[in-house]
Amino acid sequence: MRILIIEDEPKIARSLSEGFEAEHFAVDLAEDGEKGLELASEIRYDGIVLDWNLPRMDGLSLLRKLRQAGSTTRVLILSGNREVADRVAGLQAGADDYLIKPFSFQELLARMQTLLRRAQETSEILKVGDLVLDPQRHMVERAGKPIKLSQREYALLEYLMRNVGRTVTRTMVVEHVWNLWFDGLTSVVDVYISYLRAKIDHGFPTPLIHTVRGVGFMLSAEPKLEKKEK
Ligand code: CA
């Protein structure tokens, strides 16, 4: 595993890189935002620890640029800001996690390991019946036929497929597929479910997306479930 630490305070930077190296990570260090962005654009890191306040380019701008360029590297932001608004801004800019200074290295390590584990899981190909989703190629097929989805439809389908056979509520969908600040707009979920149905189920003999009355939705290829919910 290779990680990049972007941190301008030498003491913190040193202790982080020593800590990760002791855990057998390959570690690169950047002491300002520009250098950090340069490295992150050139090298495919598994994870990035990103300080919020940096000289030459702040962490948030760096992260936005990285995400705009299509990077999916897991990014954990370090910040002295305790305000919820800052945390939201960080997540909105594309951070995967947010840790407030001062923190213990053990906590940072545990969180980074969780992010990296999740990244590995998310790259596996998902299959439900004859429906296939390939997260690495960002492609969906049903019965060998490629299906074109919008970004939001794709995210919704991926979430349903990761929860195959389980009922997901509208609130769960909003939290995972939209963002936390999208609160209260659960009716949007029904709209997107109908878009997905038109693309995934329309014209196929077996529907995969099921409505669980009064609760939410479930993706399943099990004929038994279909009968029960019809
Ligand atoms: Ca700093």
PDB file of N, CA, C and O in Angstrom, residues 6 33-38 40-42 48 50 56-73 75 77 89-90 92-95:
ATOM      1  N   ILE A   6       0.229  14.833   2.910  1.00  0.00           N
ATOM      2  CA  ILE A   6       0.405  16.240   2.532  1.00  0.00           C
ATOM      3  C   ILE A   6       0.187  17.065   3.794  1.00  0.00           C
ATOM      4  O   ILE A   6      -0.944  17.239   4.257  1.00  0.00           O
ATOM      5  N   GLY A  33       0.651  22.391  -0.766  1.00  0.00           N
ATOM      6  CA  GLY A  33      -0.459  21.926  -1.598  1.00  0.00           C
ATOM      7  C   GLY A  33      -0.074  21.672  -3.050  1.00  0.00           C
ATOM      8  O   GLY A  33      -0.513  20.701  -3.653  1.00  0.00           O
ATOM      9  N   GLU A  34       0.758  22.547  -3.595  1.00  0.00           N
ATOM     10  CA  GLU A  34       1.130  22.379  -5.006  1.00  0.00           C
ATOM     11  C   GLU A  34       1.924  21.110  -5.239  1.00  0.00           C
ATOM     12  O   GLU A  34       1.685  20.362  -6.185  1.00  0.00           O
ATOM     13  N   LYS A  35       2.886  20.897  -4.339  1.00  0.00           N
ATOM     14  CA  LYS A  35       3.707  19.682  -4.436  1.00  0.00           C
ATOM     15  C   LYS A  35       2.813  18.439  -4.261  1.00  0.00           C
ATOM     16  O   LYS A  35       2.961  17.434  -4.961  1.00  0.00           O
ATOM     17  N   GLY A  36       1.883  18.556  -3.318  1.00  0.00           N
ATOM     18  CA  GLY A  36       0.976  17.450  -3.050  1.00  0.00           C
ATOM     19  C   GLY A  36       0.136  17.098  -4.271  1.00  0.00           C
ATOM     20  O   GLY A  36       0.005  15.926  -4.633  1.00  0.00           O
ATOM     21  N   LEU A  37      -0.403  18.120  -4.922  1.00  0.00           N
ATOM     22  CA  LEU A  37      -1.241  17.883  -6.091  1.00  0.00           C
ATOM     23  C   LEU A  37      -0.417  17.264  -7.227  1.00  0.00           C
ATOM     24  O   LEU A  37      -0.880  16.352  -7.922  1.00  0.00           O
ATOM     25  N   GLU A  38       0.807  17.766  -7.362  1.00  0.00           N
ATOM     26  CA  GLU A  38       1.703  17.249  -8.401  1.00  0.00           C
ATOM     27  C   GLU A  38       1.947  15.746  -8.202  1.00  0.00           C
ATOM     28  O   GLU A  38       1.790  14.953  -9.133  1.00  0.00           O
ATOM     29  N   ALA A  40       0.171  13.643  -6.324  1.00  0.00           N
ATOM     30  CA  ALA A  40      -1.079  12.881  -6.384  1.00  0.00           C
ATOM     31  C   ALA A  40      -1.552  12.697  -7.821  1.00  0.00           C
ATOM     32  O   ALA A  40      -2.268  11.744  -8.136  1.00  0.00           O
ATOM     33  N   SER A  41      -1.193  13.627  -8.712  1.00  0.00           N
ATOM     34  CA  SER A  41      -1.597  13.510 -10.113  1.00  0.00           C
ATOM     35  C   SER A  41      -0.703  12.544 -10.879  1.00  0.00           C
ATOM     36  O   SER A  41      -1.133  11.934 -11.853  1.00  0.00           O
ATOM     37  N   GLU A  42       0.556  12.438 -10.429  1.00  0.00           N
ATOM     38  CA  GLU A  42       1.513  11.587 -11.147  1.00  0.00           C
ATOM     39  C   GLU A  42       1.465  10.131 -10.709  1.00  0.00           C
ATOM     40  O   GLU A  42       1.650   9.232 -11.510  1.00  0.00           O
ATOM     41  N   ILE A  48      -4.542   9.013   0.683  1.00  0.00           N
ATOM     42  CA  ILE A  48      -3.886  10.307   0.907  1.00  0.00           C
ATOM     43  C   ILE A  48      -4.346  10.873   2.243  1.00  0.00           C
ATOM     44  O   ILE A  48      -5.545  10.888   2.536  1.00  0.00           O
ATOM     45  N   LEU A  50      -4.501  14.301   4.029  1.00  0.00           N
ATOM     46  CA  LEU A  50      -4.431  15.671   3.517  1.00  0.00           C
ATOM     47  C   LEU A  50      -4.725  16.686   4.602  1.00  0.00           C
ATOM     48  O   LEU A  50      -5.817  16.707   5.171  1.00  0.00           O
ATOM     49  N   ARG A  56       0.566  27.493  -0.275  1.00  0.00           N
ATOM     50  CA  ARG A  56       0.558  27.454  -1.746  1.00  0.00           C
ATOM     51  C   ARG A  56      -0.729  26.898  -2.363  1.00  0.00           C
ATOM     52  O   ARG A  56      -1.068  27.255  -3.474  1.00  0.00           O
ATOM     53  N   MET A  57      -1.421  26.010  -1.674  1.00  0.00           N
ATOM     54  CA  MET A  57      -2.761  25.596  -2.117  1.00  0.00           C
ATOM     55  C   MET A  57      -3.399  24.871  -0.937  1.00  0.00           C
ATOM     56  O   MET A  57      -2.811  23.939  -0.395  1.00  0.00           O
ATOM     57  N   ASP A  58      -4.596  25.320  -0.522  1.00  0.00           N
ATOM     58  CA  ASP A  58      -5.187  24.692   0.657  1.00  0.00           C
ATOM     59  C   ASP A  58      -5.718  23.290   0.313  1.00  0.00           C
ATOM     60  O   ASP A  58      -5.918  22.969  -0.868  1.00  0.00           O
ATOM     61  N   GLY A  59      -5.910  22.505   1.347  1.00  0.00           N
ATOM     62  CA  GLY A  59      -6.292  21.108   1.155  1.00  0.00           C
ATOM     63  C   GLY A  59      -7.584  20.922   0.378  1.00  0.00           C
ATOM     64  O   GLY A  59      -7.715  20.028  -0.449  1.00  0.00           O
ATOM     65  N   LEU A  60      -8.533  21.831   0.638  1.00  0.00           N
ATOM     66  CA  LEU A  60      -9.842  21.699  -0.003  1.00  0.00           C
ATOM     67  C   LEU A  60      -9.746  21.938  -1.520  1.00  0.00           C
ATOM     68  O   LEU A  60     -10.333  21.204  -2.315  1.00  0.00           O
ATOM     69  N   SER A  61      -8.986  22.964  -1.908  1.00  0.00           N
ATOM     70  CA  SER A  61      -8.816  23.248  -3.342  1.00  0.00           C
ATOM     71  C   SER A  61      -8.083  22.099  -4.019  1.00  0.00           C
ATOM     72  O   SER A  61      -8.429  21.704  -5.138  1.00  0.00           O
ATOM     73  N   LEU A  62      -7.083  21.585  -3.321  1.00  0.00           N
ATOM     74  CA  LEU A  62      -6.329  20.452  -3.857  1.00  0.00           C
ATOM     75  C   LEU A  62      -7.253  19.264  -4.114  1.00  0.00           C
ATOM     76  O   LEU A  62      -7.244  18.658  -5.182  1.00  0.00           O
ATOM     77  N   LEU A  63      -8.087  18.993  -3.115  1.00  0.00           N
ATOM     78  CA  LEU A  63      -8.985  17.845  -3.218  1.00  0.00           C
ATOM     79  C   LEU A  63      -9.977  18.018  -4.361  1.00  0.00           C
ATOM     80  O   LEU A  63     -10.237  17.084  -5.125  1.00  0.00           O
ATOM     81  N   ARG A  64     -10.515  19.234  -4.496  1.00  0.00           N
ATOM     82  CA  ARG A  64     -11.462  19.480  -5.598  1.00  0.00           C
ATOM     83  C   ARG A  64     -10.801  19.239  -6.945  1.00  0.00           C
ATOM     84  O   ARG A  64     -11.379  18.624  -7.838  1.00  0.00           O
ATOM     85  N   LYS A  65      -9.574  19.732  -7.089  1.00  0.00           N
ATOM     86  CA  LYS A  65      -8.854  19.553  -8.355  1.00  0.00           C
ATOM     87  C   LYS A  65      -8.619  18.071  -8.636  1.00  0.00           C
ATOM     88  O   LYS A  65      -8.767  17.603  -9.764  1.00  0.00           O
ATOM     89  N   LEU A  66      -8.275  17.354  -7.595  1.00  0.00           N
ATOM     90  CA  LEU A  66      -7.991  15.925  -7.734  1.00  0.00           C
ATOM     91  C   LEU A  66      -9.245  15.169  -8.186  1.00  0.00           C
ATOM     92  O   LEU A  66      -9.210  14.331  -9.088  1.00  0.00           O
ATOM     93  N   ARG A  67     -10.362  15.495  -7.556  1.00  0.00           N
ATOM     94  CA  ARG A  67     -11.622  14.821  -7.907  1.00  0.00           C
ATOM     95  C   ARG A  67     -12.097  15.208  -9.305  1.00  0.00           C
ATOM     96  O   ARG A  67     -12.633  14.384 -10.035  1.00  0.00           O
ATOM     97  N   GLN A  68     -11.881  16.497  -9.648  1.00  0.00           N
ATOM     98  CA  GLN A  68     -12.265  16.941 -10.995  1.00  0.00           C
ATOM     99  C   GLN A  68     -11.488  16.174 -12.055  1.00  0.00           C
ATOM    100  O   GLN A  68     -11.989  15.913 -13.141  1.00  0.00           O
ATOM    101  N   ALA A  69     -10.257  15.810 -11.712  1.00  0.00           N
ATOM    102  CA  ALA A  69      -9.418  15.073 -12.657  1.00  0.00           C
ATOM    103  C   ALA A  69      -9.779  13.584 -12.674  1.00  0.00           C
ATOM    104  O   ALA A  69      -9.175  12.793 -13.382  1.00  0.00           O
ATOM    105  N   GLY A  70     -10.774  13.203 -11.862  1.00  0.00           N
ATOM    106  CA  GLY A  70     -11.266  11.829 -11.893  1.00  0.00           C
ATOM    107  C   GLY A  70     -10.619  10.877 -10.902  1.00  0.00           C
ATOM    108  O   GLY A  70     -10.857   9.675 -10.958  1.00  0.00           O
ATOM    109  N   SER A  71      -9.803  11.404  -9.990  1.00  0.00           N
ATOM    110  CA  SER A  71      -9.132  10.519  -9.023  1.00  0.00           C
ATOM    111  C   SER A  71     -10.138   9.935  -8.025  1.00  0.00           C
ATOM    112  O   SER A  71     -10.995  10.638  -7.505  1.00  0.00           O
ATOM    113  N   THR A  72     -10.005   8.621  -7.769  1.00  0.00           N
ATOM    114  CA  THR A  72     -10.870   7.978  -6.783  1.00  0.00           C
ATOM    115  C   THR A  72     -10.074   7.536  -5.551  1.00  0.00           C
ATOM    116  O   THR A  72     -10.569   6.781  -4.726  1.00  0.00           O
ATOM    117  N   THR A  73      -8.838   8.010  -5.443  1.00  0.00           N
ATOM    118  CA  THR A  73      -7.998   7.672  -4.286  1.00  0.00           C
ATOM    119  C   THR A  73      -8.687   8.088  -2.986  1.00  0.00           C
ATOM    120  O   THR A  73      -9.292   9.158  -2.918  1.00  0.00           O
ATOM    121  N   VAL A  75      -9.207   9.684   0.411  1.00  0.00           N
ATOM    122  CA  VAL A  75      -8.585  10.859   1.015  1.00  0.00           C
ATOM    123  C   VAL A  75      -9.155  11.105   2.407  1.00  0.00           C
ATOM    124  O   VAL A  75     -10.368  11.156   2.594  1.00  0.00           O
ATOM    125  N   ILE A  77      -8.998  13.850   5.429  1.00  0.00           N
ATOM    126  CA  ILE A  77      -8.607  15.231   5.726  1.00  0.00           C
ATOM    127  C   ILE A  77      -8.276  15.385   7.206  1.00  0.00           C
ATOM    128  O   ILE A  77      -8.984  14.869   8.071  1.00  0.00           O
ATOM    129  N   ALA A  89     -18.134  20.639   4.242  1.00  0.00           N
ATOM    130  CA  ALA A  89     -17.412  21.170   3.079  1.00  0.00           C
ATOM    131  C   ALA A  89     -16.339  20.189   2.629  1.00  0.00           C
ATOM    132  O   ALA A  89     -16.133  19.981   1.433  1.00  0.00           O
ATOM    133  N   GLY A  90     -15.668  19.575   3.591  1.00  0.00           N
ATOM    134  CA  GLY A  90     -14.626  18.607   3.269  1.00  0.00           C
ATOM    135  C   GLY A  90     -15.179  17.398   2.549  1.00  0.00           C
ATOM    136  O   GLY A  90     -14.655  16.963   1.526  1.00  0.00           O
ATOM    137  N   GLN A  92     -17.999  17.261   1.004  1.00  0.00           N
ATOM    138  CA  GLN A  92     -18.579  17.720  -0.257  1.00  0.00           C
ATOM    139  C   GLN A  92     -17.497  17.862  -1.328  1.00  0.00           C
ATOM    140  O   GLN A  92     -17.753  17.623  -2.502  1.00  0.00           O
ATOM    141  N   ALA A  93     -16.299  18.237  -0.900  1.00  0.00           N
ATOM    142  CA  ALA A  93     -15.191  18.391  -1.854  1.00  0.00           C
ATOM    143  C   ALA A  93     -14.662  17.029  -2.290  1.00  0.00           C
ATOM    144  O   ALA A  93     -13.824  16.946  -3.175  1.00  0.00           O
ATOM    145  N   GLY A  94     -15.147  15.962  -1.640  1.00  0.00           N
ATOM    146  CA  GLY A  94     -14.749  14.626  -2.081  1.00  0.00           C
ATOM    147  C   GLY A  94     -13.902  13.853  -1.091  1.00  0.00           C
ATOM    148  O   GLY A  94     -13.316  12.826  -1.438  1.00  0.00           O
ATOM    149  N   ALA A  95     -13.819  14.326   0.163  1.00  0.00           N
ATOM    150  CA  ALA A  95     -13.053  13.581   1.168  1.00  0.00           C
ATOM    151  C   ALA A  95     -13.820  12.326   1.571  1.00  0.00           C
ATOM    152  O   ALA A  95     -15.047  12.307   1.537  1.00  0.00           O
TER     153      ALA A  95
END
